[in-house]
């Protein structure tokens, strides 16, 4: 089948189809990935938990955290550079989104502090996204194996750029879905806590109403009772 016939049917010609398959099956380094990680953990009252993330200069670190459950949904949050410089500090916040431009190489300290609370345990979710962590990769070997005749006017770099864009969008969609699940969990915990409070106060109100009603009935009956003794 001629190339024009393939294009008329809206399909890729065999050389382009092989090119796309080769790009998808190439090693992972051909499509740079933005490393990301997330964690949900419990922070006991009066305790402080720290996590360490090794980062290279030129990296943009995005950190997002939420207090999902516990107490007033607040926690102290700090980010410290390897040199000991405090880059970010928040006091008793329920959530936050921050970006840090890394200037020095080393382990960055991310801490959550619940020492101000003596009773409430906190359930905390946080996510770290590293952007531009690795330099531009070398040209993959499979690119050199494809002859110019098979490109049919389509640059190989354009195909790789499209794949990189799709990969980045999928990664971002996954990150947003993770954050939305954390929001959903926090809202559900908040609603369940409010429901428990409403049920408790409703039961207390019903018991108080029944007690007051019984007291009123007793007082009214005592007004009509004749306690005088009749002698015959």
PDB file of C-alpha atoms in Angstrom:
ATOM      1  CA  UNK A   1       0.000   0.000   0.000  1.00  0.00           C
ATOM      2  CA  UNK A   2       1.352   3.427  -0.911  1.00  0.00           C
ATOM      3  CA  UNK A   3       2.197   6.027   1.701  1.00  0.00           C
ATOM      4  CA  UNK A   4      -0.585   8.271   0.472  1.00  0.00           C
ATOM      5  CA  UNK A   5      -3.112   5.468   0.961  1.00  0.00           C
ATOM      6  CA  UNK A   6      -1.975   4.982   4.565  1.00  0.00           C
ATOM      7  CA  UNK A   7      -2.304   8.724   5.214  1.00  0.00           C
ATOM      8  CA  UNK A   8      -5.735   8.822   3.561  1.00  0.00           C
ATOM      9  CA  UNK A   9      -6.907   6.138   5.997  1.00  0.00           C
ATOM     10  CA  UNK A  10      -5.600   8.170   8.939  1.00  0.00           C
ATOM     11  CA  UNK A  11      -2.977   5.501   9.778  1.00  0.00           C
ATOM     12  CA  UNK A  12       0.778   5.587  10.243  1.00  0.00           C
ATOM     13  CA  UNK A  13       2.816   4.148   7.415  1.00  0.00           C
ATOM     14  CA  UNK A  14       4.839   0.990   8.285  1.00  0.00           C
ATOM     15  CA  UNK A  15       8.149   2.875   8.790  1.00  0.00           C
ATOM     16  CA  UNK A  16       6.495   5.423  11.081  1.00  0.00           C
ATOM     17  CA  UNK A  17       4.661   2.665  12.921  1.00  0.00           C
ATOM     18  CA  UNK A  18       7.948   0.855  13.543  1.00  0.00           C
ATOM     19  CA  UNK A  19       9.451   4.146  14.674  1.00  0.00           C
ATOM     20  CA  UNK A  20       6.698   4.736  17.217  1.00  0.00           C
ATOM     21  CA  UNK A  21       6.993   1.168  18.547  1.00  0.00           C
ATOM     22  CA  UNK A  22      10.765   1.534  18.843  1.00  0.00           C
ATOM     23  CA  UNK A  23      10.342   4.768  20.782  1.00  0.00           C
ATOM     24  CA  UNK A  24       7.879   3.168  23.184  1.00  0.00           C
ATOM     25  CA  UNK A  25      10.100   0.131  23.742  1.00  0.00           C
ATOM     26  CA  UNK A  26      13.306   2.115  24.164  1.00  0.00           C
ATOM     27  CA  UNK A  27      15.044   2.266  27.606  1.00  0.00           C
ATOM     28  CA  UNK A  28      13.476   4.480  30.263  1.00  0.00           C
ATOM     29  CA  UNK A  29      16.280   7.045  30.087  1.00  0.00           C
ATOM     30  CA  UNK A  30      15.065   8.034  26.630  1.00  0.00           C
ATOM     31  CA  UNK A  31      12.074   9.712  28.344  1.00  0.00           C
ATOM     32  CA  UNK A  32      13.260  11.746  31.342  1.00  0.00           C
ATOM     33  CA  UNK A  33      11.115  11.112  34.399  1.00  0.00           C
ATOM     34  CA  UNK A  34      10.393  13.504  37.260  1.00  0.00           C
ATOM     35  CA  UNK A  35      10.885  11.398  40.430  1.00  0.00           C
ATOM     36  CA  UNK A  36       8.042  11.704  42.886  1.00  0.00           C
ATOM     37  CA  UNK A  37       7.149  10.062  46.169  1.00  0.00           C
ATOM     38  CA  UNK A  38       4.323  10.310  48.670  1.00  0.00           C
ATOM     39  CA  UNK A  39       3.774   9.012  52.178  1.00  0.00           C
ATOM     40  CA  UNK A  40       1.018   8.924  54.783  1.00  0.00           C
ATOM     41  CA  UNK A  41       2.115   8.467  58.389  1.00  0.00           C
ATOM     42  CA  UNK A  42       0.933   8.962  61.974  1.00  0.00           C
ATOM     43  CA  UNK A  43       2.632  11.584  64.145  1.00  0.00           C
ATOM     44  CA  UNK A  44       2.266  10.914  67.863  1.00  0.00           C
ATOM     45  CA  UNK A  45       1.537  13.791  70.271  1.00  0.00           C
ATOM     46  CA  UNK A  46       4.666  15.531  71.502  1.00  0.00           C
ATOM     47  CA  UNK A  47       6.817  14.006  68.743  1.00  0.00           C
ATOM     48  CA  UNK A  48       8.742  15.274  65.716  1.00  0.00           C
ATOM     49  CA  UNK A  49       9.375  13.301  62.525  1.00  0.00           C
ATOM     50  CA  UNK A  50      11.969  14.220  59.876  1.00  0.00           C
ATOM     51  CA  UNK A  51      12.598  12.891  56.368  1.00  0.00           C
ATOM     52  CA  UNK A  52      15.666  13.412  54.184  1.00  0.00           C
ATOM     53  CA  UNK A  53      15.710  13.860  50.431  1.00  0.00           C
ATOM     54  CA  UNK A  54      19.018  13.904  48.491  1.00  0.00           C
ATOM     55  CA  UNK A  55      18.909  16.584  45.795  1.00  0.00           C
ATOM     56  CA  UNK A  56      21.353  17.954  43.242  1.00  0.00           C
ATOM     57  CA  UNK A  57      21.758  21.653  42.344  1.00  0.00           C
ATOM     58  CA  UNK A  58      19.406  22.943  39.671  1.00  0.00           C
ATOM     59  CA  UNK A  59      16.522  20.798  40.863  1.00  0.00           C
ATOM     60  CA  UNK A  60      13.125  22.266  41.716  1.00  0.00           C
ATOM     61  CA  UNK A  61      11.604  20.479  44.720  1.00  0.00           C
ATOM     62  CA  UNK A  62       7.828  20.692  45.086  1.00  0.00           C
ATOM     63  CA  UNK A  63       6.477  19.707  48.501  1.00  0.00           C
ATOM     64  CA  UNK A  64       2.799  19.404  49.378  1.00  0.00           C
ATOM     65  CA  UNK A  65       1.437  18.253  52.730  1.00  0.00           C
ATOM     66  CA  UNK A  66      -1.937  17.902  54.450  1.00  0.00           C
ATOM     67  CA  UNK A  67      -3.053  16.969  57.946  1.00  0.00           C
ATOM     68  CA  UNK A  68      -5.746  14.403  57.219  1.00  0.00           C
ATOM     69  CA  UNK A  69      -6.934  13.605  60.722  1.00  0.00           C
ATOM     70  CA  UNK A  70      -6.323  14.429  64.374  1.00  0.00           C
ATOM     71  CA  UNK A  71      -6.951  17.339  66.718  1.00  0.00           C
ATOM     72  CA  UNK A  72      -7.355  20.697  65.032  1.00  0.00           C
ATOM     73  CA  UNK A  73      -5.764  19.426  61.790  1.00  0.00           C
ATOM     74  CA  UNK A  74      -2.561  21.436  62.291  1.00  0.00           C
ATOM     75  CA  UNK A  75       1.175  20.735  62.451  1.00  0.00           C
ATOM     76  CA  UNK A  76       4.510  22.595  62.389  1.00  0.00           C
ATOM     77  CA  UNK A  77       6.423  22.221  59.116  1.00  0.00           C
ATOM     78  CA  UNK A  78      10.057  23.057  58.267  1.00  0.00           C
ATOM     79  CA  UNK A  79      12.462  22.473  55.381  1.00  0.00           C
ATOM     80  CA  UNK A  80      16.194  22.772  56.136  1.00  0.00           C
ATOM     81  CA  UNK A  81      19.095  22.854  53.665  1.00  0.00           C
ATOM     82  CA  UNK A  82      22.195  20.642  54.129  1.00  0.00           C
ATOM     83  CA  UNK A  83      24.079  23.681  55.473  1.00  0.00           C
ATOM     84  CA  UNK A  84      21.514  24.079  58.267  1.00  0.00           C
ATOM     85  CA  UNK A  85      19.694  27.052  56.750  1.00  0.00           C
ATOM     86  CA  UNK A  86      15.931  26.943  57.349  1.00  0.00           C
ATOM     87  CA  UNK A  87      14.298  27.450  53.953  1.00  0.00           C
ATOM     88  CA  UNK A  88      10.658  27.081  54.988  1.00  0.00           C
ATOM     89  CA  UNK A  89       8.936  27.259  58.362  1.00  0.00           C
ATOM     90  CA  UNK A  90       5.202  27.139  59.100  1.00  0.00           C
ATOM     91  CA  UNK A  91       3.516  27.021  62.493  1.00  0.00           C
ATOM     92  CA  UNK A  92       0.326  25.055  63.115  1.00  0.00           C
ATOM     93  CA  UNK A  93      -0.893  24.839  59.529  1.00  0.00           C
ATOM     94  CA  UNK A  94      -3.280  22.264  58.094  1.00  0.00           C
ATOM     95  CA  UNK A  95      -1.808  22.096  54.592  1.00  0.00           C
ATOM     96  CA  UNK A  96       0.712  23.751  52.316  1.00  0.00           C
ATOM     97  CA  UNK A  97       2.291  23.699  48.858  1.00  0.00           C
ATOM     98  CA  UNK A  98       5.866  24.911  48.393  1.00  0.00           C
ATOM     99  CA  UNK A  99       8.574  24.985  45.717  1.00  0.00           C
ATOM    100  CA  UNK A 100      12.272  25.129  46.566  1.00  0.00           C
ATOM    101  CA  UNK A 101      15.025  25.965  44.063  1.00  0.00           C
ATOM    102  CA  UNK A 102      17.984  23.861  45.107  1.00  0.00           C
ATOM    103  CA  UNK A 103      21.304  25.726  45.205  1.00  0.00           C
ATOM    104  CA  UNK A 104      23.474  23.235  47.089  1.00  0.00           C
ATOM    105  CA  UNK A 105      23.838  19.483  46.860  1.00  0.00           C
ATOM    106  CA  UNK A 106      23.041  17.249  49.788  1.00  0.00           C
ATOM    107  CA  UNK A 107      20.260  15.840  51.958  1.00  0.00           C
ATOM    108  CA  UNK A 108      17.406  18.273  52.585  1.00  0.00           C
ATOM    109  CA  UNK A 109      15.546  17.812  55.852  1.00  0.00           C
ATOM    110  CA  UNK A 110      11.728  17.878  55.849  1.00  0.00           C
ATOM    111  CA  UNK A 111      10.258  17.866  59.361  1.00  0.00           C
ATOM    112  CA  UNK A 112       6.762  17.697  60.843  1.00  0.00           C
ATOM    113  CA  UNK A 113       6.461  18.707  64.501  1.00  0.00           C
ATOM    114  CA  UNK A 114       3.544  17.840  66.789  1.00  0.00           C
ATOM    115  CA  UNK A 115       5.294  18.716  70.052  1.00  0.00           C
ATOM    116  CA  UNK A 116       2.741  21.443  70.855  1.00  0.00           C
ATOM    117  CA  UNK A 117       0.031  18.783  71.181  1.00  0.00           C
ATOM    118  CA  UNK A 118      -0.072  16.547  74.245  1.00  0.00           C
ATOM    119  CA  UNK A 119      -3.178  14.504  73.375  1.00  0.00           C
ATOM    120  CA  UNK A 120      -3.984  14.451  69.661  1.00  0.00           C
ATOM    121  CA  UNK A 121      -2.244  12.142  67.218  1.00  0.00           C
ATOM    122  CA  UNK A 122      -2.014  13.500  63.653  1.00  0.00           C
ATOM    123  CA  UNK A 123      -2.362  11.619  60.380  1.00  0.00           C
ATOM    124  CA  UNK A 124      -0.246  13.424  57.772  1.00  0.00           C
ATOM    125  CA  UNK A 125       0.064  13.015  54.012  1.00  0.00           C
ATOM    126  CA  UNK A 126       2.891  14.614  52.058  1.00  0.00           C
ATOM    127  CA  UNK A 127       4.262  14.363  48.539  1.00  0.00           C
ATOM    128  CA  UNK A 128       7.626  15.322  47.058  1.00  0.00           C
ATOM    129  CA  UNK A 129       8.150  15.983  43.352  1.00  0.00           C
ATOM    130  CA  UNK A 130      11.645  16.511  41.920  1.00  0.00           C
ATOM    131  CA  UNK A 131      11.771  18.344  38.614  1.00  0.00           C
ATOM    132  CA  UNK A 132      14.784  18.444  36.283  1.00  0.00           C
ATOM    133  CA  UNK A 133      16.740  16.166  38.547  1.00  0.00           C
ATOM    134  CA  UNK A 134      18.875  14.647  35.796  1.00  0.00           C
ATOM    135  CA  UNK A 135      20.670  16.386  32.904  1.00  0.00           C
ATOM    136  CA  UNK A 136      19.646  15.810  29.329  1.00  0.00           C
ATOM    137  CA  UNK A 137      20.232  12.215  28.312  1.00  0.00           C
ATOM    138  CA  UNK A 138      22.410  11.184  25.380  1.00  0.00           C
ATOM    139  CA  UNK A 139      20.863  10.369  22.058  1.00  0.00           C
ATOM    140  CA  UNK A 140      19.486   6.794  22.207  1.00  0.00           C
ATOM    141  CA  UNK A 141      21.048   4.236  19.876  1.00  0.00           C
ATOM    142  CA  UNK A 142      17.758   3.399  18.205  1.00  0.00           C
ATOM    143  CA  UNK A 143      17.608   6.927  16.791  1.00  0.00           C
ATOM    144  CA  UNK A 144      20.739   6.322  14.727  1.00  0.00           C
ATOM    145  CA  UNK A 145      19.297   3.056  13.394  1.00  0.00           C
ATOM    146  CA  UNK A 146      16.404   4.833  11.691  1.00  0.00           C
ATOM    147  CA  UNK A 147      17.271   6.189   8.256  1.00  0.00           C
ATOM    148  CA  UNK A 148      16.130   9.610   7.104  1.00  0.00           C
ATOM    149  CA  UNK A 149      13.985   8.068   4.361  1.00  0.00           C
ATOM    150  CA  UNK A 150      11.700   6.486   6.933  1.00  0.00           C
ATOM    151  CA  UNK A 151      10.908   9.736   8.677  1.00  0.00           C
ATOM    152  CA  UNK A 152       8.730  10.967   5.800  1.00  0.00           C
ATOM    153  CA  UNK A 153       9.022  14.591   6.778  1.00  0.00           C
ATOM    154  CA  UNK A 154       8.552  13.924  10.461  1.00  0.00           C
ATOM    155  CA  UNK A 155      11.494  14.725  12.745  1.00  0.00           C
ATOM    156  CA  UNK A 156      12.450  12.149  15.305  1.00  0.00           C
ATOM    157  CA  UNK A 157      12.963  14.876  17.879  1.00  0.00           C
ATOM    158  CA  UNK A 158       9.325  15.937  17.471  1.00  0.00           C
ATOM    159  CA  UNK A 159       8.157  12.411  18.233  1.00  0.00           C
ATOM    160  CA  UNK A 160      10.346  12.193  21.315  1.00  0.00           C
ATOM    161  CA  UNK A 161       9.126  15.608  22.468  1.00  0.00           C
ATOM    162  CA  UNK A 162       5.508  14.469  22.108  1.00  0.00           C
ATOM    163  CA  UNK A 163       6.208  11.328  24.120  1.00  0.00           C
ATOM    164  CA  UNK A 164       7.926  13.357  26.814  1.00  0.00           C
ATOM    165  CA  UNK A 165       4.950  15.715  26.947  1.00  0.00           C
ATOM    166  CA  UNK A 166       2.509  12.802  27.305  1.00  0.00           C
ATOM    167  CA  UNK A 167       4.664  11.274  30.047  1.00  0.00           C
ATOM    168  CA  UNK A 168       4.841  14.568  31.949  1.00  0.00           C
ATOM    169  CA  UNK A 169       1.068  15.074  31.704  1.00  0.00           C
ATOM    170  CA  UNK A 170       0.363  11.546  32.918  1.00  0.00           C
ATOM    171  CA  UNK A 171       2.730  12.050  35.836  1.00  0.00           C
ATOM    172  CA  UNK A 172       1.036  15.326  36.715  1.00  0.00           C
ATOM    173  CA  UNK A 173      -2.413  13.707  36.488  1.00  0.00           C
ATOM    174  CA  UNK A 174      -1.282  10.956  38.864  1.00  0.00           C
ATOM    175  CA  UNK A 175       0.021  13.569  41.293  1.00  0.00           C
ATOM    176  CA  UNK A 176      -3.264  15.513  41.206  1.00  0.00           C
ATOM    177  CA  UNK A 177      -5.283  12.325  41.777  1.00  0.00           C
ATOM    178  CA  UNK A 178      -3.128  11.460  44.800  1.00  0.00           C
ATOM    179  CA  UNK A 179      -3.673  14.924  46.271  1.00  0.00           C
ATOM    180  CA  UNK A 180      -7.411  14.731  45.638  1.00  0.00           C
ATOM    181  CA  UNK A 181      -7.560  11.379  47.445  1.00  0.00           C
ATOM    182  CA  UNK A 182      -5.816  12.987  50.409  1.00  0.00           C
ATOM    183  CA  UNK A 183      -8.376  15.834  50.380  1.00  0.00           C
ATOM    184  CA  UNK A 184     -11.181  13.275  50.240  1.00  0.00           C
ATOM    185  CA  UNK A 185      -9.747  11.359  53.196  1.00  0.00           C
ATOM    186  CA  UNK A 186      -9.409  14.514  55.268  1.00  0.00           C
ATOM    187  CA  UNK A 187     -12.963  15.654  54.455  1.00  0.00           C
ATOM    188  CA  UNK A 188     -14.337  12.217  55.293  1.00  0.00           C
ATOM    189  CA  UNK A 189     -12.540  12.149  58.634  1.00  0.00           C
ATOM    190  CA  UNK A 190     -13.794  15.651  59.409  1.00  0.00           C
ATOM    191  CA  UNK A 191     -17.385  14.718  58.561  1.00  0.00           C
ATOM    192  CA  UNK A 192     -17.201  11.556  60.673  1.00  0.00           C
ATOM    193  CA  UNK A 193     -15.835  13.569  63.593  1.00  0.00           C
ATOM    194  CA  UNK A 194     -18.644  16.137  63.240  1.00  0.00           C
ATOM    195  CA  UNK A 195     -21.225  13.345  63.025  1.00  0.00           C
ATOM    196  CA  UNK A 196     -19.908  11.808  66.250  1.00  0.00           C
ATOM    197  CA  UNK A 197     -20.133  15.177  68.008  1.00  0.00           C
ATOM    198  CA  UNK A 198     -23.676  15.779  66.739  1.00  0.00           C
ATOM    199  CA  UNK A 199     -24.775  12.317  67.904  1.00  0.00           C
ATOM    200  CA  UNK A 200     -23.181  12.837  71.324  1.00  0.00           C
ATOM    201  CA  UNK A 201     -24.817  16.220  71.925  1.00  0.00           C
ATOM    202  CA  UNK A 202     -28.133  14.970  70.542  1.00  0.00           C
ATOM    203  CA  UNK A 203     -28.125  12.057  72.978  1.00  0.00           C
ATOM    204  CA  UNK A 204     -27.197  14.414  75.831  1.00  0.00           C
ATOM    205  CA  UNK A 205     -30.025  16.781  74.841  1.00  0.00           C
ATOM    206  CA  UNK A 206     -32.556  13.927  74.730  1.00  0.00           C
ATOM    207  CA  UNK A 207     -31.500  12.696  78.175  1.00  0.00           C
ATOM    208  CA  UNK A 208     -31.666  16.233  79.582  1.00  0.00           C
ATOM    209  CA  UNK A 209     -35.129  16.732  78.061  1.00  0.00           C
ATOM    210  CA  UNK A 210     -36.385  13.452  79.532  1.00  0.00           C
ATOM    211  CA  UNK A 211     -34.986  14.392  82.952  1.00  0.00           C
ATOM    212  CA  UNK A 212     -36.603  17.838  82.894  1.00  0.00           C
ATOM    213  CA  UNK A 213     -39.924  16.315  81.782  1.00  0.00           C
ATOM    214  CA  UNK A 214     -39.854  13.783  84.608  1.00  0.00           C
ATOM    215  CA  UNK A 215     -39.023  16.523  87.115  1.00  0.00           C
ATOM    216  CA  UNK A 216     -41.904  18.702  85.891  1.00  0.00           C
ATOM    217  CA  UNK A 217     -44.368  15.801  86.144  1.00  0.00           C
ATOM    218  CA  UNK A 218     -43.211  15.101  89.699  1.00  0.00           C
ATOM    219  CA  UNK A 219     -43.549  18.741  90.732  1.00  0.00           C
ATOM    220  CA  UNK A 220     -47.041  19.084  89.222  1.00  0.00           C
ATOM    221  CA  UNK A 221     -48.262  15.887  90.899  1.00  0.00           C
ATOM    222  CA  UNK A 222     -46.842  17.034  94.231  1.00  0.00           C
ATOM    223  CA  UNK A 223     -48.924  20.210  94.046  1.00  0.00           C
ATOM    224  CA  UNK A 224     -52.195  18.248  93.934  1.00  0.00           C
ATOM    225  CA  UNK A 225     -51.363  15.678  96.560  1.00  0.00           C
ATOM    226  CA  UNK A 226     -53.267  16.075  99.880  1.00  0.00           C
ATOM    227  CA  UNK A 227     -50.871  15.138 102.623  1.00  0.00           C
ATOM    228  CA  UNK A 228     -53.271  15.926 105.522  1.00  0.00           C
ATOM    229  CA  UNK A 229     -54.357  12.994 107.648  1.00  0.00           C
ATOM    230  CA  UNK A 230     -58.126  12.366 108.083  1.00  0.00           C
ATOM    231  CA  UNK A 231     -59.226  11.033 111.504  1.00  0.00           C
ATOM    232  CA  UNK A 232     -62.431   8.998 111.765  1.00  0.00           C
TER     233      UNK A 232
END
